[in-house]
Short mmCIF file of C-alpha atoms in Angstrom, two decimals:
data_model
loop_
_atom_site.label_atom_id
_atom_site.label_comp_id
_atom_site.label_asym_id
_atom_site.label_seq_id
_atom_site.Cartn_x
_atom_site.Cartn_y
_atom_site.Cartn_z
CA MET A 1 27.09 145.12 25.52
CA ALA A 2 28.91 141.88 24.64
CA PHE A 3 27.52 140.27 27.80
CA THR A 4 23.98 141.32 26.86
CA ILE A 5 24.32 139.92 23.35
CA SER A 6 25.75 136.68 24.72
CA MET A 7 22.87 136.31 27.16
CA ARG A 8 20.37 136.98 24.37
CA GLN A 9 21.97 134.34 22.16
CA THR A 10 21.89 131.85 25.02
CA PHE A 11 18.23 132.59 25.66
CA LEU A 12 17.35 132.15 21.98
CA SER A 13 19.25 128.86 21.86
CA LEU A 14 17.39 127.54 24.88
CA LEU A 15 14.08 128.69 23.38
CA VAL A 16 14.79 126.80 20.16
CA ILE A 17 15.65 123.67 22.12
CA LEU A 18 12.44 123.96 24.14
CA ILE A 19 10.34 124.34 20.99
CA LEU A 20 11.99 121.30 19.42
CA VAL A 21 11.37 119.24 22.55
CA VAL A 22 7.70 120.24 22.66
CA GLN A 23 7.22 119.54 18.96
CA SER A 24 8.87 116.13 19.20
CA GLU A 25 6.77 115.09 22.18
CA GLY A 26 4.05 112.84 20.83
CA GLY A 27 0.91 111.60 22.50
CA GLY A 28 0.43 108.39 24.42
CA ILE A 29 -2.23 105.75 25.00
CA ALA A 30 -3.89 105.19 28.37
CA ILE A 31 -5.83 101.98 29.00
CA TYR A 32 -8.22 100.70 31.66
CA TRP A 33 -7.40 97.22 32.93
CA GLY A 34 -9.13 95.14 35.57
CA GLN A 35 -12.76 94.60 34.66
CA ASN A 36 -12.50 91.37 32.70
CA GLY A 37 -10.57 88.28 33.73
CA ASN A 38 -10.02 87.36 30.07
CA GLU A 39 -7.96 90.45 29.20
CA GLY A 40 -4.57 89.02 30.13
CA THR A 41 -2.37 89.85 33.08
CA LEU A 42 -1.20 93.30 34.04
CA ALA A 43 2.38 92.30 33.20
CA GLU A 44 1.30 91.16 29.73
CA THR A 45 -0.58 94.42 29.25
CA CYS A 46 2.54 96.47 29.92
CA ALA A 47 4.78 94.13 27.91
CA SER A 48 2.70 94.78 24.78
CA GLY A 49 4.43 98.12 24.28
CA ASN A 50 1.13 99.78 23.37
CA TYR A 51 0.41 101.77 26.51
CA HIS A 52 1.96 104.63 28.43
CA ILE A 53 -0.50 104.65 31.34
CA VAL A 54 -2.56 101.84 32.87
CA ASN A 55 -5.56 102.55 35.09
CA LEU A 56 -6.44 99.73 37.49
CA ALA A 57 -10.23 99.60 37.54
CA PHE A 58 -11.66 100.02 40.16
CA LEU A 59 -11.68 100.89 43.81
CA SER A 60 -15.44 100.77 43.59
CA THR A 61 -16.47 101.06 47.23
CA PHE A 62 -15.32 103.86 49.54
CA GLY A 63 -16.45 106.91 51.48
CA GLY A 64 -19.58 107.54 53.52
CA GLY A 65 -18.50 105.13 56.24
CA ARG A 66 -18.13 102.21 53.81
CA THR A 67 -15.28 99.74 54.05
CA PRO A 68 -13.11 100.46 50.97
CA MET A 69 -13.03 97.57 48.51
CA ILE A 70 -11.16 97.07 45.26
CA ASN A 71 -12.91 95.17 42.47
CA LEU A 72 -10.68 93.69 39.76
CA ALA A 73 -13.33 91.32 38.42
CA GLY A 74 -11.86 87.88 37.59
CA HIS A 75 -8.23 88.83 38.16
CA CYS A 76 -8.05 88.33 41.92
CA ASP A 77 -10.19 87.99 45.02
CA PRO A 78 -9.65 90.91 47.41
CA TYR A 79 -11.55 89.12 50.18
CA SER A 80 -8.82 86.47 50.39
CA ASN A 81 -6.06 89.07 49.97
CA ALA A 82 -5.15 87.51 46.60
CA CYS A 83 -4.61 90.85 44.85
CA VAL A 84 -1.28 91.38 46.63
CA GLY A 85 0.16 89.18 43.90
CA LEU A 86 -0.22 92.09 41.49
CA SER A 87 2.61 93.92 43.21
CA ALA A 88 5.27 92.29 41.02
CA ASP A 89 3.31 93.13 37.85
CA ILE A 90 2.93 96.76 38.91
CA LYS A 91 6.66 97.05 39.51
CA ALA A 92 7.39 95.41 36.14
CA CYS A 93 5.18 98.00 34.41
CA GLN A 94 6.85 100.87 36.22
CA ALA A 95 10.28 99.53 35.32
CA LYS A 96 9.25 100.02 31.68
CA GLY A 97 8.37 103.65 32.36
CA ILE A 98 4.62 102.97 32.38
CA LYS A 99 2.57 104.82 34.99
CA VAL A 100 0.14 102.64 36.93
CA LEU A 101 -2.78 104.42 38.57
CA LEU A 102 -5.67 103.31 40.75
CA SER A 103 -9.02 104.33 39.27
CA ILE A 104 -11.63 105.09 41.91
CA GLY A 105 -15.35 105.04 41.20
CA GLY A 106 -16.76 103.35 38.11
CA GLY A 107 -20.24 102.83 36.72
CA VAL A 108 -21.59 100.90 39.72
CA VAL A 109 -21.96 103.66 42.28
CA SER A 110 -21.10 102.39 45.75
CA TYR A 111 -19.07 105.42 46.74
CA SER A 112 -19.49 108.98 47.94
CA LEU A 113 -17.79 111.75 49.87
CA ASP A 114 -20.12 113.05 52.53
CA SER A 115 -17.98 115.84 53.96
CA SER A 116 -14.57 117.49 53.90
CA GLY A 117 -13.56 115.14 56.70
CA ASP A 118 -14.69 112.17 54.63
CA ALA A 119 -12.57 113.39 51.71
CA ARG A 120 -9.57 113.66 54.01
CA GLN A 121 -10.12 110.16 55.39
CA VAL A 122 -10.35 108.67 51.89
CA ALA A 123 -7.18 110.51 50.87
CA THR A 124 -5.38 109.12 53.91
CA TYR A 125 -6.62 105.62 53.10
CA LEU A 126 -5.44 105.88 49.48
CA TRP A 127 -2.03 107.19 50.56
CA ASN A 128 -1.45 104.47 53.14
CA ASN A 129 -2.85 101.57 51.14
CA PHE A 130 -1.90 102.28 47.51
CA LEU A 131 0.57 105.16 47.39
CA GLY A 132 3.64 106.04 49.43
CA GLY A 133 2.26 105.49 52.91
CA HIS A 134 2.28 102.40 55.10
CA SER A 135 -0.39 99.92 56.12
CA SER A 136 -0.44 96.27 57.13
CA THR A 137 -3.39 95.67 54.80
CA ARG A 138 -2.26 97.05 51.44
CA PRO A 139 -4.61 95.36 48.89
CA LEU A 140 -1.99 95.34 46.10
CA GLY A 141 1.03 94.58 48.24
CA ASP A 142 4.04 96.82 48.65
CA ALA A 143 4.02 98.30 45.14
CA VAL A 144 3.64 102.08 45.18
CA LEU A 145 1.20 103.27 42.54
CA ASP A 146 1.85 106.45 40.57
CA GLY A 147 -1.44 108.16 41.32
CA ILE A 148 -5.21 108.20 41.46
CA ASP A 149 -7.74 108.40 38.62
CA PHE A 150 -11.18 109.88 39.31
CA ASP A 151 -13.83 107.97 37.30
CA ILE A 152 -16.82 109.38 39.13
CA GLU A 153 -20.09 108.55 37.40
CA GLY A 154 -22.77 109.13 40.00
CA GLY A 155 -23.69 110.11 43.52
CA SER A 156 -22.88 113.64 44.58
CA SER A 157 -20.58 116.20 42.96
CA GLU A 158 -19.47 117.48 46.36
CA HIS A 159 -15.99 117.20 47.93
CA TRP A 160 -14.10 115.68 44.98
CA ASP A 161 -12.14 118.91 44.76
CA GLU A 162 -11.13 118.47 48.39
CA LEU A 163 -10.07 114.87 47.79
CA ALA A 164 -7.87 116.08 44.94
CA TRP A 165 -6.36 118.76 47.16
CA TYR A 166 -5.62 116.36 50.01
CA LEU A 167 -4.03 113.85 47.61
CA SER A 168 -1.93 116.53 45.93
CA ARG A 169 -0.41 117.47 49.29
CA TYR A 170 1.23 114.04 49.48
CA SER A 171 3.42 114.91 46.49
CA LYS A 172 5.44 117.04 48.89
CA ARG A 173 6.52 113.88 50.72
CA GLY A 174 8.66 112.63 47.84
CA LYS A 175 7.25 110.77 44.86
CA LYS A 176 4.73 112.81 42.90
CA VAL A 177 1.12 111.69 43.15
CA PHE A 178 -0.39 111.97 39.67
CA LEU A 179 -4.06 112.92 39.52
CA THR A 180 -6.23 112.10 36.51
CA ALA A 181 -9.92 112.14 35.73
CA ALA A 182 -12.36 110.64 33.21
CA PRO A 183 -15.22 113.15 32.81
CA GLN A 184 -18.06 112.75 30.32
CA CYS A 185 -17.77 115.03 27.28
CA PRO A 186 -20.76 117.31 28.05
CA PHE A 187 -19.11 120.36 29.61
CA PRO A 188 -18.82 120.87 32.51
CA ASP A 189 -18.88 117.33 33.82
CA GLN A 190 -21.75 116.73 36.22
CA TRP A 191 -19.64 114.98 38.83
CA VAL A 192 -16.04 116.19 38.72
CA GLY A 193 -16.49 119.51 36.96
CA GLY A 194 -15.81 121.36 40.20
CA ALA A 195 -12.74 119.30 41.01
CA LEU A 196 -11.23 120.00 37.59
CA LYS A 197 -11.36 123.73 38.30
CA THR A 198 -8.67 123.26 40.93
CA GLY A 199 -5.96 122.84 38.28
CA LEU A 200 -4.54 119.92 40.25
CA PHE A 201 -5.06 117.24 37.60
CA ASP A 202 -2.16 116.13 35.42
CA TYR A 203 -4.17 114.24 32.79
CA VAL A 204 -7.84 114.36 31.85
CA TRP A 205 -9.28 111.75 29.50
CA VAL A 206 -12.65 113.01 28.36
CA GLN A 207 -15.13 110.25 27.50
CA PHE A 208 -16.30 111.07 23.97
CA TYR A 209 -18.75 108.17 23.86
CA ASN A 210 -22.26 107.37 25.07
CA ASN A 211 -22.90 111.11 24.71
CA PRO A 212 -24.35 111.85 21.21
CA PRO A 213 -24.28 115.67 21.55
CA CYS A 214 -20.47 115.71 21.80
CA GLN A 215 -19.25 112.48 20.25
CA TYR A 216 -18.21 111.54 16.72
CA THR A 217 -20.75 110.24 14.25
CA PRO A 218 -19.83 109.06 10.74
CA GLY A 219 -19.41 112.07 8.49
CA GLU A 220 -19.94 114.52 11.34
CA LEU A 221 -16.87 115.71 13.24
CA SER A 222 -18.07 119.11 14.45
CA ASN A 223 -19.77 117.94 17.66
CA LEU A 224 -16.64 116.22 18.91
CA GLU A 225 -14.31 118.95 17.67
CA ASN A 226 -16.30 121.74 19.31
CA SER A 227 -16.46 119.84 22.58
CA TRP A 228 -12.72 119.14 22.44
CA LYS A 229 -11.99 122.85 21.99
CA GLN A 230 -14.22 123.71 24.92
CA TRP A 231 -12.50 121.21 27.18
CA THR A 232 -8.96 122.15 26.22
CA SER A 233 -9.63 125.87 26.57
CA SER A 234 -11.45 125.60 29.90
CA ILE A 235 -9.65 123.14 32.13
CA HIS A 236 -6.23 123.51 33.66
CA SER A 237 -4.74 120.09 33.05
CA THR A 238 -1.29 119.34 31.77
CA LYS A 239 -2.62 117.07 29.02
CA THR A 240 -6.06 116.17 27.68
CA PHE A 241 -6.79 112.78 26.10
CA ILE A 242 -9.64 111.80 23.82
CA GLY A 243 -11.41 108.90 25.54
CA LEU A 244 -12.84 106.23 23.25
CA PRO A 245 -14.18 102.67 23.32
CA ALA A 246 -11.72 100.19 21.81
CA ALA A 247 -14.52 98.22 20.13
CA ALA A 248 -18.03 98.89 18.85
CA ASP A 249 -19.52 96.67 21.56
CA ALA A 250 -17.53 98.40 24.33
CA ALA A 251 -20.01 101.27 24.51
CA GLY A 252 -23.55 102.13 23.52
CA SER A 253 -22.38 104.67 20.96
CA GLY A 254 -19.36 106.68 19.93
CA PHE A 255 -17.00 104.04 18.54
CA ILE A 256 -14.67 105.52 15.92
CA PRO A 257 -13.18 103.12 13.34
CA VAL A 258 -9.39 103.26 13.13
CA ASN A 259 -9.33 104.85 9.67
CA ASN A 260 -11.72 107.61 10.75
CA LEU A 261 -9.72 108.31 13.88
CA THR A 262 -6.36 108.53 12.13
CA SER A 263 -7.52 110.42 9.03
CA GLN A 264 -10.15 112.76 10.48
CA VAL A 265 -10.28 113.02 14.26
CA LEU A 266 -6.65 113.07 15.32
CA PRO A 267 -5.60 115.63 12.67
CA ALA A 268 -8.39 117.90 13.95
CA ILE A 269 -7.36 117.79 17.63
CA LYS A 270 -3.61 117.17 17.73
CA GLY A 271 -2.85 120.82 17.08
CA SER A 272 -3.83 121.69 20.63
CA THR A 273 -0.92 122.27 22.99
CA LYS A 274 -2.91 120.34 25.59
CA TYR A 275 -3.27 117.22 23.44
CA GLY A 276 -2.02 114.22 25.39
CA GLY A 277 -3.17 111.20 23.41
CA VAL A 278 -5.92 108.60 23.45
CA MET A 279 -7.56 106.78 26.35
CA LEU A 280 -9.20 103.44 25.59
CA TRP A 281 -11.87 101.45 27.35
CA SER A 282 -10.71 98.80 27.89
CA LYS A 283 -7.89 96.24 27.64
CA TYR A 284 -10.39 93.42 27.04
CA TYR A 285 -11.96 95.20 24.07
CA ASP A 286 -8.57 96.33 22.80
CA ASP A 287 -7.56 92.67 22.68
CA GLU A 288 -10.62 91.98 20.52
CA THR A 289 -9.83 94.64 17.93
CA GLY A 290 -6.12 95.44 18.18
CA TYR A 291 -7.16 99.09 18.26
CA SER A 292 -4.16 100.44 20.19
CA ALA A 293 -1.65 98.65 17.98
CA SER A 294 -3.38 100.11 14.91
CA ILE A 295 -3.32 103.72 16.12
CA LYS A 296 -0.16 104.04 18.22
CA SER A 297 2.01 105.32 15.37
CA TYR A 298 -0.54 108.07 14.73
CA VAL A 299 -1.14 109.12 18.34
#
């Protein structure tokens, strides 16, 4: 009997500790970097102390027999192999505990997955050239990224689930490969809705902008709140982020002023056990407004 009571007390103590840990775990801010040469360096981005995750945007060309190509706008020229210089910045970010991911896709659709074999080939390419594999032509040098972000905004909805599965298998080789996605807020997402059903994604930052039926409008929170509840109750991700533009001119619609976000939106969604934080598009616009610095103590 004494042993049973002792075990029960131990269990209750561990349960209390777990609850305290979960309650003390706040949200974070994810940012997209790479699509404007005037947004500062990657090292400066991570040194700001505002971000927990940085998505390098984008690997914009891949699949369907295309030669994969990274596009980091004015930051470096991949054709002259100049982006390998980012390796030191990536390592500096990771040394601060910041995850650095490669975002594949983007708004300019020059990508597709034409078959299961195509998905496997793209996964192999990503592993060897950006993750823990080996290649003589790694575009970002020898830095090992933390994972892959799916920002799929066009083309076909086929085979993204298979790409996620193939990538997830590489986690068994040592360092975990984080998988994230940036679906549009109408549920289910037209492009990666099927992939999200796999339960393989660690973070999902839902884009609550440029989509009036499910985004915030002044004085009207219900559309966003209802969509948030649908996403968090339907997808099997570790954490869900609310994706927002960091400035009014960063998107066609859906910008939420800081005061509205901190006083109305965040209190309405942070109660979810799947709440992960805020994703912002993008570092350039965040520099314009100081949005992340204004909200980070509330996230």
